[in-house]
Structures are given as structure tokens and as C-alpha cells.
Tab-separated table of C-alpha atoms and ligand atoms in Angstrom:
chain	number	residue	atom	x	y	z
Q	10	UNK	CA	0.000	0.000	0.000
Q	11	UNK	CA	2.472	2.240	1.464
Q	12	UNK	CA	5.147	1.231	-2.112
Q	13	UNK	CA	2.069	2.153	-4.252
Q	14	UNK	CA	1.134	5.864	-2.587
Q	15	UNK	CA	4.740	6.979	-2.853
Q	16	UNK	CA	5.462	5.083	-6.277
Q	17	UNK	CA	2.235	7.264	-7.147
Q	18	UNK	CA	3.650	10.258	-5.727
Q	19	UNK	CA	6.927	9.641	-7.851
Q	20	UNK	CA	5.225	9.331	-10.795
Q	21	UNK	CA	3.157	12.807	-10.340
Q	22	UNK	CA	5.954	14.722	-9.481
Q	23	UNK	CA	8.156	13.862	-12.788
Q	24	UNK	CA	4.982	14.340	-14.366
Q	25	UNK	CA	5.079	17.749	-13.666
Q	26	UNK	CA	8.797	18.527	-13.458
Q	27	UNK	CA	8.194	17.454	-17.530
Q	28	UNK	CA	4.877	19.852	-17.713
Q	29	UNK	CA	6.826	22.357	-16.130
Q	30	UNK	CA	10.183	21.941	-18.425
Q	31	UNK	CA	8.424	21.628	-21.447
Q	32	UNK	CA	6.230	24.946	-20.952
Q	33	UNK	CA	9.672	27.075	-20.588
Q	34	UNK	CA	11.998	24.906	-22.998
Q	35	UNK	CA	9.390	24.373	-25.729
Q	36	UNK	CA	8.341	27.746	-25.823
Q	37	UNK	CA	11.626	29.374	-25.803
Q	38	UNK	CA	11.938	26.835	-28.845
Q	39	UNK	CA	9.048	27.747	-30.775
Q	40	UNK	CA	10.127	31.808	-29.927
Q	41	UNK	CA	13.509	31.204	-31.088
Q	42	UNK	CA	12.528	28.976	-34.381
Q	43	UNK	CA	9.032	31.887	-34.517
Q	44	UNK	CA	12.267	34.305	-34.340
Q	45	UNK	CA	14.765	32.711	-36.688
Q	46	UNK	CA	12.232	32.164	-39.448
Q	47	UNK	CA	11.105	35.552	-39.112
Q	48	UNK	CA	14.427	36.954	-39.126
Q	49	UNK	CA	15.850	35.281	-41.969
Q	50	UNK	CA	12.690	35.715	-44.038
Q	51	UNK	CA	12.885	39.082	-43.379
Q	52	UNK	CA	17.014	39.592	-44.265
Q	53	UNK	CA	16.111	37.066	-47.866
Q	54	UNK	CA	16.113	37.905	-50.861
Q	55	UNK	CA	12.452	37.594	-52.625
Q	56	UNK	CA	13.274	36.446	-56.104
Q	57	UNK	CA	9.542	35.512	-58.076
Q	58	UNK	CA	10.185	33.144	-60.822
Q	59	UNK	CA	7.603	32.311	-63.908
Q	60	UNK	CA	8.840	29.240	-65.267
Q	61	UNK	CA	7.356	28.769	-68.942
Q	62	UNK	CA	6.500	25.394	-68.048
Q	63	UNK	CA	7.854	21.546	-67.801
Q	64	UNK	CA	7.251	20.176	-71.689
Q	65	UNK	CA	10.787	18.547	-72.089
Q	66	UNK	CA	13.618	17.053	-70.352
Q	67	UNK	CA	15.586	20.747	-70.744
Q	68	UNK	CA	13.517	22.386	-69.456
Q	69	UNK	CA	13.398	20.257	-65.600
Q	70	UNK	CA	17.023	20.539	-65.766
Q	71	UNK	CA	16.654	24.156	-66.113
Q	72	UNK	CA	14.240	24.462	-63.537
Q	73	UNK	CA	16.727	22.536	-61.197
Q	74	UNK	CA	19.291	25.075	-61.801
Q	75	UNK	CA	16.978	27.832	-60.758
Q	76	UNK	CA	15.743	25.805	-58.021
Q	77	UNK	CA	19.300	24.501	-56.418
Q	78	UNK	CA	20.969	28.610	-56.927
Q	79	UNK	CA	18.012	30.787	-54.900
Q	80	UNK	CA	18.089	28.244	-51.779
Q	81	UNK	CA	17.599	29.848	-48.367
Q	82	UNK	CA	21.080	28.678	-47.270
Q	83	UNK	CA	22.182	31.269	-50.536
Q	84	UNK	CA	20.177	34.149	-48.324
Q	85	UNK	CA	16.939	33.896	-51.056
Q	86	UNK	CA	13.600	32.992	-50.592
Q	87	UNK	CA	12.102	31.627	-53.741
Q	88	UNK	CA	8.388	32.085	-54.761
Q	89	UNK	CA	8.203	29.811	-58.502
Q	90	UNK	CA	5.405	29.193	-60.510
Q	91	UNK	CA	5.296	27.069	-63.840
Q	92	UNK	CA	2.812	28.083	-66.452
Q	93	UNK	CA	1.983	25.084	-68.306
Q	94	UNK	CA	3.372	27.030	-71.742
Q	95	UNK	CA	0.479	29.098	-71.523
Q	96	UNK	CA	1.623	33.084	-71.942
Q	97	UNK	CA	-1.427	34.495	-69.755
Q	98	UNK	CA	-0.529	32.048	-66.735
Q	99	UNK	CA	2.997	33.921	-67.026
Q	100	UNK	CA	1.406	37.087	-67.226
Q	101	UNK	CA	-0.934	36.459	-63.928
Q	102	UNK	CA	2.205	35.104	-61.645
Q	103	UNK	CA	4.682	38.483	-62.893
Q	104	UNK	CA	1.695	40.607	-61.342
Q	105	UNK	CA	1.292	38.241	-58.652
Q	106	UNK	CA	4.780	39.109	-57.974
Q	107	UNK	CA	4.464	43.039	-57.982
Q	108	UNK	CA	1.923	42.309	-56.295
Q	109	UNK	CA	3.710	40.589	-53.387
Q	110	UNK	CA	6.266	43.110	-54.129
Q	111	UNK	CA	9.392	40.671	-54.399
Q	112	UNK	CA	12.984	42.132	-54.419
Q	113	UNK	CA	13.436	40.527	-58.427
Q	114	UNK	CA	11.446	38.770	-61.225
Q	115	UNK	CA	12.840	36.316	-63.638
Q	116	UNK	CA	10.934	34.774	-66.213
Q	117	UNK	CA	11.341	32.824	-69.188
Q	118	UNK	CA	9.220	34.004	-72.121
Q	119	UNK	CA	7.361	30.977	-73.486
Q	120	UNK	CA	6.730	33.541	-76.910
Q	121	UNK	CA	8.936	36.508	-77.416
Q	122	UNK	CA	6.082	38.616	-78.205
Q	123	UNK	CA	3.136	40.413	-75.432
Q	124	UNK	CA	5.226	41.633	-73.070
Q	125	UNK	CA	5.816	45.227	-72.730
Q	126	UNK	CA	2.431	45.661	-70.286
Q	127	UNK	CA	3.707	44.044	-67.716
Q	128	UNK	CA	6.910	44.612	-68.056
Q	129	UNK	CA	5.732	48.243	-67.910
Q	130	UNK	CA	4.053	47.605	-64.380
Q	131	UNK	CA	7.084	45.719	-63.235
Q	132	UNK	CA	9.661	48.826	-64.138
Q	133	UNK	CA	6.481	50.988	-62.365
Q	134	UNK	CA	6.763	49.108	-59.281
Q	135	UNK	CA	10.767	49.455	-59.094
Q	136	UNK	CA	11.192	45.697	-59.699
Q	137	UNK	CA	14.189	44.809	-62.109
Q	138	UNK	CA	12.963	41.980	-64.240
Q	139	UNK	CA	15.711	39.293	-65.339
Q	140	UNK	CA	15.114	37.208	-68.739
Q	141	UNK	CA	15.789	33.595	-68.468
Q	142	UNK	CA	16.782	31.496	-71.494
Q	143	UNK	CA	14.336	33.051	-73.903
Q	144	UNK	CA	13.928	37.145	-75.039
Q	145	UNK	CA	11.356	39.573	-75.449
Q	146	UNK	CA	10.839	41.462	-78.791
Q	147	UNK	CA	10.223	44.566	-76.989
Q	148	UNK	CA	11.041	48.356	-78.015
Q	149	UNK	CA	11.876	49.817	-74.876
Q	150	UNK	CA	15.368	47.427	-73.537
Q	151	UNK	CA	15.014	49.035	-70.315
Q	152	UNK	CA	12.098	47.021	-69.207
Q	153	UNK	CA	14.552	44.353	-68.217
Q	154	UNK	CA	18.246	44.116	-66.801
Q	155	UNK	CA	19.754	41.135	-68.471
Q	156	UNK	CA	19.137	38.142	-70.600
Q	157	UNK	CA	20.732	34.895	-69.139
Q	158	UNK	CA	20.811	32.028	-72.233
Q	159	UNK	CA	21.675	30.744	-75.404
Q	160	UNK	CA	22.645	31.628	-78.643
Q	161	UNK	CA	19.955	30.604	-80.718
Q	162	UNK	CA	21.022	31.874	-84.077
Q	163	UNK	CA	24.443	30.121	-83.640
Q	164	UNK	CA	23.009	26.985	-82.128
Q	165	UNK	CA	21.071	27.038	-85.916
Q	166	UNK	CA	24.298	27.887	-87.875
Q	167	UNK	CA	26.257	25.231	-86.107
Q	168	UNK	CA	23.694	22.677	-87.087
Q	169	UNK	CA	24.191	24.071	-90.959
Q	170	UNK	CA	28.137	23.848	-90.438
Q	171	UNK	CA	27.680	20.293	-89.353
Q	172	UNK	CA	25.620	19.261	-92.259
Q	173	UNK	CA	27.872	20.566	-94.760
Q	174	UNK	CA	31.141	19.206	-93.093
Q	175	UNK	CA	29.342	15.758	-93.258
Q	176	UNK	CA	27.686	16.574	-96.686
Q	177	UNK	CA	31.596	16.488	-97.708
Q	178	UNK	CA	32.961	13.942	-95.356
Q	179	UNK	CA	30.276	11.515	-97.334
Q	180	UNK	CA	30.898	12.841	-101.028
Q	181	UNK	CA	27.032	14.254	-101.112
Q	182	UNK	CA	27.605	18.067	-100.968
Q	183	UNK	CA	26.630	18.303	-105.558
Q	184	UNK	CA	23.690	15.692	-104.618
Q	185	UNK	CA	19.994	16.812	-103.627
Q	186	UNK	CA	19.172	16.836	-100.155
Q	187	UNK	CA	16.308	16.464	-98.786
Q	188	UNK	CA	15.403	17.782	-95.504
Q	189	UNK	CA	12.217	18.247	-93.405
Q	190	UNK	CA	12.477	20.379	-89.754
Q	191	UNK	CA	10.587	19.789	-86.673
Q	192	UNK	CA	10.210	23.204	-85.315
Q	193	UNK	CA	9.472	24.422	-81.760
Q	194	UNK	CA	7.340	26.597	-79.937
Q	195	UNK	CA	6.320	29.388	-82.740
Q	196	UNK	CA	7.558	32.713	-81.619
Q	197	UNK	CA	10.004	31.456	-78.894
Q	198	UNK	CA	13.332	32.187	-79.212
Q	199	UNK	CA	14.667	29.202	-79.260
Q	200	UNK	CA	12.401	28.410	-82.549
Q	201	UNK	CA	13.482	31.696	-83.981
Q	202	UNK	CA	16.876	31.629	-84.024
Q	203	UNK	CA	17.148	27.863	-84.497
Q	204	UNK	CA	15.630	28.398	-87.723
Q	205	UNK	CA	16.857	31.489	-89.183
Q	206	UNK	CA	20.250	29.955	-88.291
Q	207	UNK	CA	19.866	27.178	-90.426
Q	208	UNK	CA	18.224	28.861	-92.639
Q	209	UNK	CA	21.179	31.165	-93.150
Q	210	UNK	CA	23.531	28.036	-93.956
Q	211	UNK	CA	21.243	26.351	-95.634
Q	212	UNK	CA	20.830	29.380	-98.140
Q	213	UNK	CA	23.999	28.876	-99.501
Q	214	UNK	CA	23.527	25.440	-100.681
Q	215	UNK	CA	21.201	25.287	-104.064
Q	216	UNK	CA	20.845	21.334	-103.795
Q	217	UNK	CA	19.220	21.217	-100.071
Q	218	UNK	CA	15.805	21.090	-100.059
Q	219	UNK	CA	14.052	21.572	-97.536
Q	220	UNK	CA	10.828	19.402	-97.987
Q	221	UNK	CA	8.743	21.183	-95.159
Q	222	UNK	CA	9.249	22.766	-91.809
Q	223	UNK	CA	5.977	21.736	-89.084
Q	224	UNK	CA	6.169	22.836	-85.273
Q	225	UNK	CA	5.479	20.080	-83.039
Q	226	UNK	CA	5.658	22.523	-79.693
Q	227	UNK	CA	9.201	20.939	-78.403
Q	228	UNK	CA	7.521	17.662	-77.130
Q	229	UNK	CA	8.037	13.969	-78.077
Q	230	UNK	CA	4.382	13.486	-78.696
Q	231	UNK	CA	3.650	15.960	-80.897
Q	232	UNK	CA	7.336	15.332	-82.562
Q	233	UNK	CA	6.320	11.470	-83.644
Q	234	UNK	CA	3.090	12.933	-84.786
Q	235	UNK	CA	4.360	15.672	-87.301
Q	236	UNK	CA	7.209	13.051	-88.276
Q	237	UNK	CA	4.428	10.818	-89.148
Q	238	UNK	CA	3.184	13.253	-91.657
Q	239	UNK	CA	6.505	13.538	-92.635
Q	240	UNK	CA	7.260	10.653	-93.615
Q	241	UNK	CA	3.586	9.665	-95.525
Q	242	UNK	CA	4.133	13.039	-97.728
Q	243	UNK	CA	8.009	12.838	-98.751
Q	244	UNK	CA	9.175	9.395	-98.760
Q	245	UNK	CA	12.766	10.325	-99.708
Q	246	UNK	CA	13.958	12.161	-96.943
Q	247	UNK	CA	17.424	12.322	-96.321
Q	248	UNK	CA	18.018	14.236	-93.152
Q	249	UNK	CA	15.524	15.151	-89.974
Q	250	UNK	CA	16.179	18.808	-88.425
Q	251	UNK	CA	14.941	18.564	-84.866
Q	252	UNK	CA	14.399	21.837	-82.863
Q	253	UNK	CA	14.829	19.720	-79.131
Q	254	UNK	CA	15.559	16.141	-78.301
Q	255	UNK	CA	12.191	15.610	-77.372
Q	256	UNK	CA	10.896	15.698	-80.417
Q	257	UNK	CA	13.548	13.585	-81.499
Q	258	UNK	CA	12.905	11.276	-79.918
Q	259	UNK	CA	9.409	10.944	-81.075
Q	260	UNK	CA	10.670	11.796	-84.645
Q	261	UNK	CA	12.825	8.473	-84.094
Q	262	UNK	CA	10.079	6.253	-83.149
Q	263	UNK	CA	7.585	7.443	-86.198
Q	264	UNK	CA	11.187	6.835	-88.639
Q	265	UNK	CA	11.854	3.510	-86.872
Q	266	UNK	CA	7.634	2.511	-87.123
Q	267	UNK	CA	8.034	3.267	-90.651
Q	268	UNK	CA	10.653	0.583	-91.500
Q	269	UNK	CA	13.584	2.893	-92.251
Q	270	UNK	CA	16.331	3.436	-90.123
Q	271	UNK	CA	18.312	6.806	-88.677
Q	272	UNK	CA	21.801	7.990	-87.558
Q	273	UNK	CA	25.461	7.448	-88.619
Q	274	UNK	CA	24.266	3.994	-90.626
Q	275	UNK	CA	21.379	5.055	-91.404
Q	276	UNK	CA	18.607	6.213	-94.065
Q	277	UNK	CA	17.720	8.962	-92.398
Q	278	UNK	CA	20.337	11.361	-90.703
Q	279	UNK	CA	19.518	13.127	-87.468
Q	280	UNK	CA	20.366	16.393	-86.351
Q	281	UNK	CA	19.131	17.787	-82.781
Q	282	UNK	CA	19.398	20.236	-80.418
Q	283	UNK	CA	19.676	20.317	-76.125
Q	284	UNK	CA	22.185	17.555	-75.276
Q	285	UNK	CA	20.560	16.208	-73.165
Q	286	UNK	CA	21.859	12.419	-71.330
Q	287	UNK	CA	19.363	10.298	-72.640
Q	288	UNK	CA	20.111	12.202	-76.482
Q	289	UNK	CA	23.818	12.059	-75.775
Q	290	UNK	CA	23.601	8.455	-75.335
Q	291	UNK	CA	21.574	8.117	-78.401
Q	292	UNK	CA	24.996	10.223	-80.013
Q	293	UNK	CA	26.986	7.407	-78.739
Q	294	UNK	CA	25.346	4.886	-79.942
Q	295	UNK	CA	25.327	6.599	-83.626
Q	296	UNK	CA	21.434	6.932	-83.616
Q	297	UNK	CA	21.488	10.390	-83.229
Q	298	UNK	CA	24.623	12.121	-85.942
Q	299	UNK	CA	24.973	15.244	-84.033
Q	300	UNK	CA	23.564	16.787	-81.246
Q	301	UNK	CA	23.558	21.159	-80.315
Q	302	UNK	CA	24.160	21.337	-76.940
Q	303	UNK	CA	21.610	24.149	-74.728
Q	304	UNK	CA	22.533	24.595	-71.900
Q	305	UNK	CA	20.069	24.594	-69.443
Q	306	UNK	CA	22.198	25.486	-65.998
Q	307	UNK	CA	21.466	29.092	-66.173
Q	308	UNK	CA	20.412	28.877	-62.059
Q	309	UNK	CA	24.553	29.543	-61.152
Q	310	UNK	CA	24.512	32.516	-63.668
Q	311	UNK	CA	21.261	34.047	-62.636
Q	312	UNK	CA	22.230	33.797	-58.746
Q	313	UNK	CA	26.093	35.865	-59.784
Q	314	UNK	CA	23.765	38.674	-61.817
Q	315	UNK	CA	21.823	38.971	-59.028
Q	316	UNK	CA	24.706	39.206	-56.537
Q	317	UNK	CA	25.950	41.888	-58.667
Q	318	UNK	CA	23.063	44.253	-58.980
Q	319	UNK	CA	22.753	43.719	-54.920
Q	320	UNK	CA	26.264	45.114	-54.921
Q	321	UNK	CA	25.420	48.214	-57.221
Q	322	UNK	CA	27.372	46.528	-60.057
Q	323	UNK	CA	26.584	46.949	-63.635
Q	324	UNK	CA	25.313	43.796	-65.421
Q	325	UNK	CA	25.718	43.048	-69.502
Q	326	UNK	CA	22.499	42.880	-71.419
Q	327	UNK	CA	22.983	39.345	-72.287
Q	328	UNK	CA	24.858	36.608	-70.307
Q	329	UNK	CA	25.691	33.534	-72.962
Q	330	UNK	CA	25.884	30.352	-71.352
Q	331	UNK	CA	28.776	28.411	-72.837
Q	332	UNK	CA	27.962	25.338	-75.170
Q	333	UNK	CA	29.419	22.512	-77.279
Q	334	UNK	CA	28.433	20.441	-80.354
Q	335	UNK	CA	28.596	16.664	-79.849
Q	336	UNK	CA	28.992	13.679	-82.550
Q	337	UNK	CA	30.245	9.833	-81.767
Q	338	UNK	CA	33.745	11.284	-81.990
Q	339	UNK	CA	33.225	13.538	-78.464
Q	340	UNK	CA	30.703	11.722	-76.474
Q	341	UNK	CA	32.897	9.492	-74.088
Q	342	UNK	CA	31.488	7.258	-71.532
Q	343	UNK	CA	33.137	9.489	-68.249
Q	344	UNK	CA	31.228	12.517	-70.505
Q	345	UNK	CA	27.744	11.113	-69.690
Q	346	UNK	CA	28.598	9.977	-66.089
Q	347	UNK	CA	29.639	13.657	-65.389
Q	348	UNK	CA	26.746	15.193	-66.942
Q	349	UNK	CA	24.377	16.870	-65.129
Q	350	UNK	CA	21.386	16.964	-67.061
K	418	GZL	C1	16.061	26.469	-75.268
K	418	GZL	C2	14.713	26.269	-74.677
K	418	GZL	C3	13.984	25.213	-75.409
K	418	GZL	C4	14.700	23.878	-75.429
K	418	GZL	C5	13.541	22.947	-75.351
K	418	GZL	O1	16.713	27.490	-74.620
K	418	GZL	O2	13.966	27.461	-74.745
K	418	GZL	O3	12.756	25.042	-74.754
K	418	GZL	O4	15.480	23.687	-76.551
K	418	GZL	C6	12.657	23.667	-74.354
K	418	GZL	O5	13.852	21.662	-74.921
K	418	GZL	O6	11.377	23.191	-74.414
């Protein structure tokens, strides 16, 4: 009896010696988390981002980059939104952003065209706005800071350069060439200067025809589908201009389905852009005859633009990311186990 009151009486008291612990301990915890969240949201950097959307395997990788730079361990805190690669959901999330009143915007322009409204309302709230991989056609340069991407025009010409190198190499360039071009997004940059880079090579060479040029919107699905057509209209193409490896890779499939055979062997020669892994190992294995690198890693060069204009600096008004062309001949095995994307 006597064990069981003061076991009892044990029991109560740690009871409360816990009660009374956690009260003080756990709320000076909560406070001091309350207080360091606060803080440090406070002291970040608000940086908005309108991602044009997630239709190929670039274009994750590029997110990534954006996503691993403005971390809150880097001293930002990142509000993103994708837009599905529809222009009025990038529209609604920039003015969400003045709205919210973040320190920067960056955005990448699913169409180069539509802009200057908001880009009007962004300069009127004091908000420098920061392009990312794509441009705007606008009048008035001052509505943004910088452009951080690619070359698109040379990306085109280096695809042209390529063809007529090989053109030789084979003892084809006097011989008709036929060529067809799966195009991306109409009005991007990217499609723009892809094409009117190519277009610019191609010009100088009388014997290459180019069959027909069809967007298929930079996605495998819609890339098999205009091959398709393709390939039921013109049934002596000779080479396959591809504006992204995802619609390569459908383009591949709808070549393959139709009996005839691509790459350094084959019927059919194949000429993409973007670099990405699962492309460059399609480059190794000679299904793919070259391949334009884009590179997507722009997050590293945004963050250092970003630093600079929060130390007064002056920024460029375009940032090139650097890029390579790859063939059989460059894509090693310790290439694609370094590569990022
Ligand atoms: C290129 C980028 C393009 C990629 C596609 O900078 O805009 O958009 O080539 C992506 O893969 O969809």
C-alpha cells in the first residue's frame, strides 16, 4: 500500500517537473525557431520566378538550376510558378509578384512577343525583371536588366556547319538533299533563331531542299506525330532537323515505325538540339549524328547577376551560357557519367 502511494507520488511529481520543463523549454523553442524564421525571411532575398513550363527534359534541368541557386542557405527565398506554356498564366504570376512586391522577377518568355504591359508595371513598381533562357521582342530594352541564355542563331548555324562538313565527309555536298524540320514553340526564341540559323547556312547550298518545316511545340508526342506526316508526304527524306531532343525522340520512333532506319548507318540522318543524357547516349550509340548542346544550368549565372546588382554593379544585357556540339567522336562514356542533365 504504502510502495504504491509513494510510487504514485513519484510518478506525479516527474509528471510535472516534464509539464513544467516543457512549458519554458518548448516555448523558448518555438520563440527562437518563430524568431529565426522571421528573421531570416525578413534579411532574404524575394526572387519571383515564372517558369514557362515543364514540356521537355531541358527544361526540368533548367528548372533545377533555378531551383538549387536561390536556396535559403544562398540568403533567397524563392516564390516559382510554372505556367503550363500558356503566356497568360505567365502574365498572372509576374503581377502576382508586384503584387507581393518581391525584391526581383525572372521569367522565361514561353513567346517573345506580349510583353511590354507588364513589363511596364514591373519597371512601375521598381522591380528589375531578369530574362531567363528566352527574349522579349520589346522596343523599350530598359524594361529588363539582363538576358541569361543561349545563342539561338548560332546553335542554328552550327547545325548548318555540321551538315555541310558531313555533306563532304560523305561525297554528297553536288547531290539533292532532302530535308524536313521539326520546329518548336512558334515565336520562342529558341524556334526563332534555331531556324533562321539554319536557314542562313542552308541558303547557300542550291541542292538542299528543304521538304517542309511543321512545329510540333518541343515535345516527343507531338514530334512522332508531325514526323508521321513527314514521312507519308516525302518518302525520300534524307536528313531530320529537330528543334529539341524531345521531339527527337518521337521523330525516331515514327522513322523507326516506318521501316527505315536513322543515324550514322542510317537512311535517315539526325540532327538535334539540347544535349541532353538520354540524347547524348543516343549520339553514342550513332542513332542520333549530331547533337547542339543548350545549356540549361542558367540557375549559377542568374544567382552571380543577381549578386551583382545587390552590390550596385553593372550587369551586360545578355549573359551567354557556354555550349558545345557533340557527334560519336566527343561523347565518351566518363562525358555522360559527369553530366548533369
Ligand atoms: C532552349 C529552350 C527550349 C529547349 C527545349 O533554350 O527554350 O525550350 O530547346 C525547351 O527543350 O522546351
Amino acid at each position: 500500500m504504502f510502495r504504491k502511494r509513494s510510487y504514485s507520488v513519484i510518478v506525479v511529481g516527474i509528471f510535472l517537473a516534464m509539464t513544467l520543463a516543457l512549458l519554458f523549454f518548448g516555448s523558448r523553442l518555438f520563440t527562437d525557431i518563430g524568431e529565426e524564421a522571421h528573421i531570416t525571411q525578413e534579411n532574404r532575398i524575394v526572387v519571383g520566378v515564372s517558369q514557362l513550363g515543364s514540356e521537355s527534359g531541358w527544361r526540368t534541368a533548367n528548372t533545377e538550376s533555378v531551383q538549387n541557386a536561390f536556396t535559403q542557405q544562398h540568403g533567397y527565398f524563392l516564390i516559382f510558378n510554372n505556367a503550363r506554356q500558356k503566356q497568360e498564366n505567365q502574365l498572372k504570376a509576374i503581377r502576382s509578384f508586384i503584387s507581393q512586391r518581391v525584391d526581383y522577377i525572372i521569367f522565361s518568355p514561353v513567346v517573345e512577343t506580349g510583353w511590354e504591359t507588364v513589363l511596364q508595371e514591373a519597371k512601375q513598381a521598381g522591380i528589375p525583371v531578369i530574362l531567363m533562357d528566352r527574349n522579349v521582342d520589346v522596343e523599350d530594352q530598359s524594361l529588363y536588366v539582363t538576358c541569361v541564355g543561349s545563342n539561338f542563331v548560332e546553335e542554328g548555324e552550327k547545325a548548318g556547319h555540321w551538315l555541310e562538313g558531313e555533306l563532304v565527309r560523305q561525297r554528297k555536298s553536288a547531290q539533292p538533299v532532302n530535308i524536313v524540320i521539326l520546329t518548336g514553340t512558334e515565336g520562342s526564341s529558341s524556334q526563332i533563331g534555331r531556324s533562321a540559323g539554319f536557314a542562313t547556312v542552308a541558303a547557300r547550298h542550291a541542292n538542299w531542299n528543304i521538304l517542309e518545316e511543321k512545329c510540333a511545340e518541343f515535345t516527343s508526342t507531338k514530334g512522332k506525330e508531325v514526323m508521321k506526316g513527314f514521312l507519308r508526304r516525302y518518302p525520300n527524306i534524307d536528313v531530320v532537323v529537330s528543334q529539341n531532343d524531345d521531339m527527337t525522340f518521337g521523330a525516331i520512333e515514327a522513322v523507326r515505325e516506318s521501316g527505315r532506319t536513322v543515324g550514322v548507318d542510317g537512311d535517315i540522318m539526325i540532327l538535334s538540339f539540347d544535349a541532353v543524357r538520354g540524347a547524348l547516349n543516343m549520339v553514342a550509340d550513332g542513332t542520333i549524328n549530331v547533337d547542339i548542346e543548350c545549356n540549361p544550368n542558367q540557375g549559377e549565372y542568374l544567382l552571380k547577376v543577381i549578386d551583382m546588382l545587390e552590390a550596385g554593379e553593372t550587369v551586360e544585357k545578355k549573359y551567354y551560357v557556354e555550349e558545345d556540339v557533340f557527334t560519336i567522336e566527343n561523347v565518351t562514356q566518363e562525358l555522360l557519367q559527369e553530366r548533369t542533365y
